[in-house]
Structures are given as structure tokens and as C-alpha cells.
Coordinates of C-alpha atoms in Angstrom, one line a residue:
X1 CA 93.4 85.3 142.7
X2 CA 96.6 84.3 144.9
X3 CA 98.7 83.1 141.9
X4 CA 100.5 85.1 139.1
X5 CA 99.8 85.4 135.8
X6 CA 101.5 83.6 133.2
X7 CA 102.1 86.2 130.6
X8 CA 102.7 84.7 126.5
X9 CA 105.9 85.1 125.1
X10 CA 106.1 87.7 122.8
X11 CA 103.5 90.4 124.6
X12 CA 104.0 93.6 126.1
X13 CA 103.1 92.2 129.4
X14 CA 105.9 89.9 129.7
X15 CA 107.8 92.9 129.1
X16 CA 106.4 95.5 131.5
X17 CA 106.3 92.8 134.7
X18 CA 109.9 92.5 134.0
X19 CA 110.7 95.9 134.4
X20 CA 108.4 95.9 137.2
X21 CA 110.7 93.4 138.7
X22 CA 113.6 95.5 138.0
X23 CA 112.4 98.3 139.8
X24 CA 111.3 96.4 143.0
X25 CA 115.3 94.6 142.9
X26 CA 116.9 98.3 142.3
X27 CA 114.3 99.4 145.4
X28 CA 115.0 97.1 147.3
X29 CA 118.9 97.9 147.4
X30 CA 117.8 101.7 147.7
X31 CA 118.5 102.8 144.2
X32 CA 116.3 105.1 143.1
X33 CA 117.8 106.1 140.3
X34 CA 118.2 102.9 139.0
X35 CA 114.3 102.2 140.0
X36 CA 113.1 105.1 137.9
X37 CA 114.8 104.4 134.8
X38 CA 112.5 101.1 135.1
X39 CA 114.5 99.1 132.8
X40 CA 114.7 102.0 129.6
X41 CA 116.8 104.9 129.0
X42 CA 113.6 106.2 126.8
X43 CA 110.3 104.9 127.3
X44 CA 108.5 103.2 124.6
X45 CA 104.9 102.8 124.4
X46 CA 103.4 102.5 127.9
X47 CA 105.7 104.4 130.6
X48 CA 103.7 104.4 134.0
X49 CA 103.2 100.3 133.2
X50 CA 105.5 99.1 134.9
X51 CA 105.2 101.5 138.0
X52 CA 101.5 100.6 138.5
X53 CA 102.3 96.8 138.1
X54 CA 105.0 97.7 141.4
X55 CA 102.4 99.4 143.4
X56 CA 100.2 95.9 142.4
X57 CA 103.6 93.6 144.1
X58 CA 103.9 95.9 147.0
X59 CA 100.0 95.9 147.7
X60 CA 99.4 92.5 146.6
X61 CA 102.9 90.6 145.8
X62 CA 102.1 88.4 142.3
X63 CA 98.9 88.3 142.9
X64 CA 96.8 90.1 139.6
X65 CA 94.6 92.2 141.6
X66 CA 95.0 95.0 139.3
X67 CA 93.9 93.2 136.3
X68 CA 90.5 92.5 138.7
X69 CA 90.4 95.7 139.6
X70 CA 90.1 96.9 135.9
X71 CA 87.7 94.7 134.5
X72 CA 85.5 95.2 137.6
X73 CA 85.2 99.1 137.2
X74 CA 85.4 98.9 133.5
X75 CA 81.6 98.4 132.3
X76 CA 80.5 100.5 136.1
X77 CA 82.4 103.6 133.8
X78 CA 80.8 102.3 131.0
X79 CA 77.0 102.0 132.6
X80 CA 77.9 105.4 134.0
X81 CA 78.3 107.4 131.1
X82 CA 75.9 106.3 129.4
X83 CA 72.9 107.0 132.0
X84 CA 74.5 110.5 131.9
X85 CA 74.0 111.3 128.1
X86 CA 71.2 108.9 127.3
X87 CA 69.5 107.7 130.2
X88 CA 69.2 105.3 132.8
X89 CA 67.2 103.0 130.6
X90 CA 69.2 102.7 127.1
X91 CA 72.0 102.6 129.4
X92 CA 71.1 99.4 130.6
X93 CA 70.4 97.9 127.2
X94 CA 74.1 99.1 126.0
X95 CA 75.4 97.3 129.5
X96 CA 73.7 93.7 128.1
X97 CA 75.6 94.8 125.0
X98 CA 78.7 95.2 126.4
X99 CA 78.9 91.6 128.1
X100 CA 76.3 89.6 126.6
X101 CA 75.1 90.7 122.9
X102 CA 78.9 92.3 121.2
X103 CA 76.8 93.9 118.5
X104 CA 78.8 96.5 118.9
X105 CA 82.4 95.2 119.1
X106 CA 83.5 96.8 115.8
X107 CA 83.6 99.8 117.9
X108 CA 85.7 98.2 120.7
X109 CA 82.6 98.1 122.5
X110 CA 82.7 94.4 124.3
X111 CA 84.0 92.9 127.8
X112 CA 85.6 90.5 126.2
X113 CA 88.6 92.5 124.3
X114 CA 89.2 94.1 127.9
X115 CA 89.4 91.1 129.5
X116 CA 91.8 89.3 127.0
X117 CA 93.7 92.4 126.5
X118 CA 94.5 92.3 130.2
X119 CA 95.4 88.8 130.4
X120 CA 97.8 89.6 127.8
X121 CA 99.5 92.6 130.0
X122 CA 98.5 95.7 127.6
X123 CA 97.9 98.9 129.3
X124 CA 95.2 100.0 127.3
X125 CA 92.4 98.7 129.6
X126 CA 94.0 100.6 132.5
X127 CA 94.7 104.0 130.3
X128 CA 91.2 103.8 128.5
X129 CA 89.5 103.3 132.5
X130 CA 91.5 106.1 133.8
X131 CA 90.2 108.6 130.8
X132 CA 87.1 107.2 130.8
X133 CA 86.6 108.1 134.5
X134 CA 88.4 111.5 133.9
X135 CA 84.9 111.9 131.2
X136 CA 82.5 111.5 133.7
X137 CA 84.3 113.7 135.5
X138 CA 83.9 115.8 132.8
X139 CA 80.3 115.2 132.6
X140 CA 78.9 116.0 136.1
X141 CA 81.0 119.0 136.5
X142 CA 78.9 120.5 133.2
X143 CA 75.7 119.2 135.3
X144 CA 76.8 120.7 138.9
X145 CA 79.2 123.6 138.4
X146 CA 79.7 122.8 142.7
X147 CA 81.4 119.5 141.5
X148 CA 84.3 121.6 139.5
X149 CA 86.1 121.7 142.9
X150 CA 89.1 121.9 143.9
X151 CA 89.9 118.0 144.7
X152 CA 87.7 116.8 141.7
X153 CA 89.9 119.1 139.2
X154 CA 92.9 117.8 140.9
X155 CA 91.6 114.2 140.3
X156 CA 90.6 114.9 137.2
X157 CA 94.1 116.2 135.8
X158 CA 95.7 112.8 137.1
X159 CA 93.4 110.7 135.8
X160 CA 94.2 112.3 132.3
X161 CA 98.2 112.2 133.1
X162 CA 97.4 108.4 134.3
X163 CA 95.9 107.9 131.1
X164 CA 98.9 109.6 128.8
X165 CA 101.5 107.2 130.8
X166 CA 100.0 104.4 130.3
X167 CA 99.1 104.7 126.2
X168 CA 100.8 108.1 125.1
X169 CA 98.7 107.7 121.9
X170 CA 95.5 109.0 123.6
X171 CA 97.1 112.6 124.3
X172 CA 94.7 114.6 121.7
X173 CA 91.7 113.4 123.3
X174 CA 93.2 114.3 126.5
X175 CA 93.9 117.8 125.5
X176 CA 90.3 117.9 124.3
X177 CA 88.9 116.7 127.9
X178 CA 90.9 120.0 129.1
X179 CA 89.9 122.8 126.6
X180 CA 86.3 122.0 127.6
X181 CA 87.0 121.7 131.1
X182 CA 88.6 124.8 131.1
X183 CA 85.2 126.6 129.8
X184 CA 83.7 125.2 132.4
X185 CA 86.1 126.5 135.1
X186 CA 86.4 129.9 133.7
X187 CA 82.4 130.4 134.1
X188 CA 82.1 129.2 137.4
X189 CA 85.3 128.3 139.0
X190 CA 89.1 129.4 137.5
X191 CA 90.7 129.1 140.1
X192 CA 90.1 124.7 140.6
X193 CA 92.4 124.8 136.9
X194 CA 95.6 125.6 139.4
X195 CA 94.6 122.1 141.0
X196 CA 94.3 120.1 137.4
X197 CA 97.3 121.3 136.6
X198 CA 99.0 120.0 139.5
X199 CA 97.1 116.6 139.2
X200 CA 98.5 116.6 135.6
X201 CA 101.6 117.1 136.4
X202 CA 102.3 113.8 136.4
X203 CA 103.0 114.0 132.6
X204 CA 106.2 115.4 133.4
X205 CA 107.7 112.1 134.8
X206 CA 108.3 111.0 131.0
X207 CA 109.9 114.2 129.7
X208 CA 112.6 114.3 133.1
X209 CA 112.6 110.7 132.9
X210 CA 113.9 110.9 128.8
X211 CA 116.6 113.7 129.3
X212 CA 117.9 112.2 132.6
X213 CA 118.6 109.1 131.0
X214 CA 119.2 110.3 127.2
X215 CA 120.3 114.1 127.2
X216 CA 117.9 114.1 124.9
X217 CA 114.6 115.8 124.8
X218 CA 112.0 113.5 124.3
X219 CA 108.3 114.7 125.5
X220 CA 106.3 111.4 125.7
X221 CA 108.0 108.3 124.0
X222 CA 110.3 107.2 121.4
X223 CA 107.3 105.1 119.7
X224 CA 106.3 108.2 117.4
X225 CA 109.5 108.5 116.0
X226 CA 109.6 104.7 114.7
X227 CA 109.3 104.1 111.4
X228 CA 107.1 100.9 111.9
X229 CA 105.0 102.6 113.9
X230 CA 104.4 105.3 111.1
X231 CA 102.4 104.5 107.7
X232 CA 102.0 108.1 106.5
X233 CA 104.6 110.9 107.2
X234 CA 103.9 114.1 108.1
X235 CA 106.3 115.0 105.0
X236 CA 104.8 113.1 102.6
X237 CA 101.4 114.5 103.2
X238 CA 103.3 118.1 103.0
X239 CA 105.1 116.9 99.4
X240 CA 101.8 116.1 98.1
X241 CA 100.6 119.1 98.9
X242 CA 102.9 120.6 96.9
X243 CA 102.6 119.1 94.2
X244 CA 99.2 120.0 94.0
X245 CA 100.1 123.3 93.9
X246 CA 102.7 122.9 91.2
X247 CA 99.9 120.9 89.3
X248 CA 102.6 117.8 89.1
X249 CA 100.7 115.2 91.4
X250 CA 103.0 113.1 93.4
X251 CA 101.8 109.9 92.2
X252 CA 103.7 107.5 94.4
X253 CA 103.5 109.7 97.8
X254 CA 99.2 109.7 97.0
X255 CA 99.6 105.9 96.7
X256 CA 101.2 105.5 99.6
X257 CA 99.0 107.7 101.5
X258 CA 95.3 106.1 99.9
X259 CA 97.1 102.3 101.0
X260 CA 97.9 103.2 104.8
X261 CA 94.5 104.9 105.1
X262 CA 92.9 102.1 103.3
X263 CA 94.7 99.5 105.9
X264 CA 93.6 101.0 109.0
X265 CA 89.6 101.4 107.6
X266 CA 88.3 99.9 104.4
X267 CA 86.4 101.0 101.9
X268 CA 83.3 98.6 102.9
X269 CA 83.5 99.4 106.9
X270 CA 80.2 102.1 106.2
X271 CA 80.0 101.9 110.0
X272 CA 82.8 103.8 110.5
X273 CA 82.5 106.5 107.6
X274 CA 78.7 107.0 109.2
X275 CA 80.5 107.2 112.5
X276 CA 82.9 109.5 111.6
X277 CA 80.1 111.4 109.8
X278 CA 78.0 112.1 112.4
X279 CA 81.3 113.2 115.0
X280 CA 81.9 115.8 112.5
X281 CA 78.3 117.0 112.3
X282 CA 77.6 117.3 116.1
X283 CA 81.3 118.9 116.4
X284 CA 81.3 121.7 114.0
X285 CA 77.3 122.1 115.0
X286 CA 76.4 125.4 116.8
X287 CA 73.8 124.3 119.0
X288 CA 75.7 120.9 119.9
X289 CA 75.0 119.6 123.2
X290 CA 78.4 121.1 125.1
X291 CA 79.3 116.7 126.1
X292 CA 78.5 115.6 122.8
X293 CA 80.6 118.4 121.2
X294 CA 83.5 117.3 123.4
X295 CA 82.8 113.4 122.8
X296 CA 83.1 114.3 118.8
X297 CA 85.9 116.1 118.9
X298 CA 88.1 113.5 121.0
X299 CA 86.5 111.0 118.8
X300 CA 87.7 112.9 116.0
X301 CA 91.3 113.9 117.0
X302 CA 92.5 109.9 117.6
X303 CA 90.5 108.9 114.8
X304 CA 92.6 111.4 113.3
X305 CA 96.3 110.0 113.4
X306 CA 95.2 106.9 111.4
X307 CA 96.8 109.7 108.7
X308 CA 99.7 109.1 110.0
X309 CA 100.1 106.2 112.5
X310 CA 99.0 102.2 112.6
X311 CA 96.0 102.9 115.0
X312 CA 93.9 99.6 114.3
X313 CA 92.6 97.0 116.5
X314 CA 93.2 97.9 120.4
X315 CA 94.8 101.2 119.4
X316 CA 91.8 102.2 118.6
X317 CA 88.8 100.7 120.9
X318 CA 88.3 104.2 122.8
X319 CA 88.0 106.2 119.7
X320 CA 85.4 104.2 118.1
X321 CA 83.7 103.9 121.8
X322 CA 83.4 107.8 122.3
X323 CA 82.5 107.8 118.3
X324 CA 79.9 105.1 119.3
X325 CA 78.3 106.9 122.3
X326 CA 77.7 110.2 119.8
X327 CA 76.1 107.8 117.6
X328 CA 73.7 106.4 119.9
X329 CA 72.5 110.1 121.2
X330 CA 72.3 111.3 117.6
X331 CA 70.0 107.6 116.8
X332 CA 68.0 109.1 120.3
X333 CA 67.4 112.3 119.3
X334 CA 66.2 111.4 116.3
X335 CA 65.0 108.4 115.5
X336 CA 63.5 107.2 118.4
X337 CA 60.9 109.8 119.3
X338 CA 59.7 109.1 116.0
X339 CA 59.4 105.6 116.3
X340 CA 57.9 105.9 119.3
X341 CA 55.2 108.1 117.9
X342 CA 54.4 105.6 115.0
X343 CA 54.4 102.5 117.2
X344 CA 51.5 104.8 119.3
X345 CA 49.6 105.7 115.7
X346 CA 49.9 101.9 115.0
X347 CA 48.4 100.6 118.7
X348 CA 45.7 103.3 118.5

């Protein structure tokens, strides 16, 4: 617990503790400027990384408390939510799952990714804590409209703007998390919104931080402009579509597109299709449970840029996760009263 970490050669958080160190040399001679360009003209991939691993030297010099931090109040998040939407009970049972039985680790759903993704120095374990926290959030201020305060909405927007600087890639789901909270705030309290906004304000750090050191306008982070980074283009999906309508069908642009869709989930992975199935169901569903609807749809809008981006293995544990939590209420709802019944028929 007193010594560093050792990152491997190669990973991101090799990287992001140098910059850390950058920043911490550039404050310690009182340049700000040079402090909050944190080692890149434009960020790429995970901005806020490398200030929270500062705040981490000034609290705690080398020392990883962070990293303990995170994998400590991880599965409490988990455990959380899931008491929330299915009970204290199967909540429990999803907790051994989580660190003992990875049944479920197709869907991202195991301690064990989190912890060796940490090790490793990715921010995803701190961005996926941060909106995961920013759900249950969510969740009790649809149970207690007294929660949707003032200091909860303006904890709730930073969490989200935490979450967006540390992986910019889970922005739709954040937007999601704020068109339901703003139908809760409109019914019982509008005016806490003036608060989230302020919390998620935050966001604005990359845009500032981009045109300062670029001229250029660059809202989150060069990484969605890469080509590597991009297996689909939003063009070729648009010249496909016109050939459709010109009944010549591109055959080389639908190639392309069946092969990058195929590469992020295959033909055979039936867990995800059903997944995926059922988000859709419970979203577009008028008597959806108002949390469900909004776990669906988040699920839905990152599972939604494997059409364009590379969004496989840790890019996409949270999707899955939320896709796996509507899952297990729609396998409560209706499967399990009725095997509850039969196993009574079959005792009596």
C-alpha cells in the first residue's frame, strides 16, 4: 500500500502517470499553463486521468490508494443497484457472482477484469464507478422525489462529467442518465437542473483545454476522429444507403460493414442478440418500469457505436453490465414467479 505501482510497458497507465508527473513538475515551478496542458495539445482517450492520478500524489505521494479506492467501492455500487431494482436477496446472489462464480463475465460482469484493468492504469474502472454511482443517483431520486435536491443534482452532474473525462466513449449513456433525470426534475423539482448543470460543467475542461492548445475546436477527444479507432464510417453507412435507393447495392461498402459488426459480436454470441433483444423490448415498451426504460436505452445507445467504432472487450463491460441488469429484471418478472409457483404445486 506504501509503494508504487509498476505499470507494463506499452499500457495506457504508463502513459497517464507520466503526464501526471508532468503536471506535478510544471506545478511545482507555478506553471499552470503548462500543468493543464498535462502533457497533450489535444487529449486522447482519457483526459481527467492524469489529473485524478495528481490529486492521488498530492493526497497520497506514489502510493496507489486510488486504485484501492476503486475496487473497494466497485461491487458496494454494484450490490447497490441491484437491491434497488431486484431486491435485497437476488442482489446478494449476483454479489457472489461478481467475485466468486464469473458466470457472468461475458457481460463484463466480474471483479476480476476491474481489478487487472486497474493494475494496468486504464480509466475505465474509475469512469464506469463514477456513472455507475451517478445511476443510483438516478435511482433513489425516482423513489424519493425529496432526494432530487439541490446538492444531490449537483453531485450527480459531476459524477457524469467525471465519467465523460475519464472514457469520452460513454457520453450517450450519459446523455441518457440526463433526459430521464430531467423528467424527474420537471415534475417535482426544475429548479435542482441549474445545479447538474453546474456539476456538469466540468465537461467543459476538454473543449477549452483543445482550442487553447490547438485553435481548433475539438469537443471531447481526438480518439473519434482516428481511423484505427473507426471500423464503420458514418459515410459508408450513408453510401450504402444510397445505393439502396438507386437499387445498385454497394457490394464492397456492405462487406465492410457485415465484417466490423461481425468482429465486435459474432454470429454464435446468442447472449448478446437476447440481451440486446430484450433492451429493445423494455425501451420502446409503454408500461416500462421508468429505471428499466433508462437502463435499456443507455444499454442500447453504447451498444450502439459498435456500427461505427472498435467497442470490444473493456470498451464495452458497462454496456453489457446495464444490458445484464435489464436482463435479470425481465428473468424476475417473468420467470421466477412462475417457477416459484410450480416448485409450490410440486411440494404440495
Amino acid at each position: 500500500i506504501n509503494k508504487f505501482i509498476i505499470f507494463e510497458g506499452g499500457n495506457d497507465g504508463l502513459l497517464y502517470v507520466h503526464f501526471a508527473h508532468l503536471i506535478s513538475d510544471f506545478l511545482s515551478i507555478n506553471d499552470f499553463k503548462g500543468a493543464f496542458m498535462g502533457g497533450e495539445k489535444a487529449y486522447d482517450l482519457m483526459p481527467f486521468y492524469r489529473y485524478i492520478w495528481v490529486v492521488n500524489f498530492i493526497l497520497f505521494e506514489e502510493s496507489p490508494w486510488m486504485l484501492i479506492f476503486i475496487l473497494t467501492f466497485f461491487p458496494i455500487v454494484i450490490y447497490k443497484i441491484f437491491m434497488e431494482i431486484l431486491g435485497k436477496k437476488v442482489a446478494k446472489y449476483f454479489l457472489i457472482f461478481w467475485f466468486f462464480i464469473p458466470i457472468f463475465e461475458a457481460f463484463g460482469f466480474c471483479h476480476f477484469y476491474y481489478v487487472k484493468l486497474s493494475i494496468r492504469g486504464f480509466g475505465e474502472p474509475l469512469s464506469y464507478l463514477c456513472f455507475l454511482s451517478a445511476l443510483l443517483f438516478l435511482i433513489r431520486f425516482n423513489k424519493n422525489s425529496n432526494y432530487l435536491n439541490y446538492s444531490n443534482s449537483f453531485i450527480f452532474g459531476f459524477l457524469l462529467a467525471l465519467s465523460i473525462g475519464l472514457r469520452a466513449n460513454i457520453l450517450p449513456a450519459c446523455l441518457v442518465l440526463i433526459v430521464f433525470y430531467l423528467i424527474l426534475a420537471y415534475k417535482t423539482n426544475h429548479k435542482a437542473f441549474l445545479f447538474l448543470c453546474i456539476g456538469f460543467s466540468l465537461v467543459l475542461i476538454m473543449p477549452i483545454h483543445n482550442y487553447v492548445f490547438t485553435n481548433t475546436f475539438i469537443p471531447l477527444t481526438i480518439a473519434a476522429y482516428k481511423d484505427w479507432n473507426l471500423g464503420a464510417r458514418p459515410s459508408d453507412y450513408f453510401i450504402l444507403f444510397k445505393s439502396l435507393l438507386t437499387l445498385s447495392l454497394n457490394l464492397a461498402v456492405l462487406e465492410k460493414i457485415i465484417n466490423h459488426i461481425h468482429d465486435e459480436i459474432k454470429l454464435y454470441e446468442i447472449w448478446y442478440h437476447f440481451s440486446i433483444a430484450i433492451s429493445i423490448f423494455y425501451a420502446v415498451r409503454i408500461k416500462s418500469p421508468f429505471i428499466i426504460r433508462c437502463l435499456a436505452i443507455s444499454s442500447l445507445s453504447l451498444i450502439s457505436l459498435l456500427l461505427f467504432y472498435h467497442v470490444g472487450g473493456r470498451y464495452s463491460y458497462l454496456s453489457w453490465t446495464l444490458s445484464l441488469i435489464v436482463l435479470s429484471y425481465w428473468f424476475k418478472a417473468n420467470f421466477l414467479p412462475y417457477i416459484k409457483k410450480n416448485t409450490k404445486l410440486n411440494a404440495a
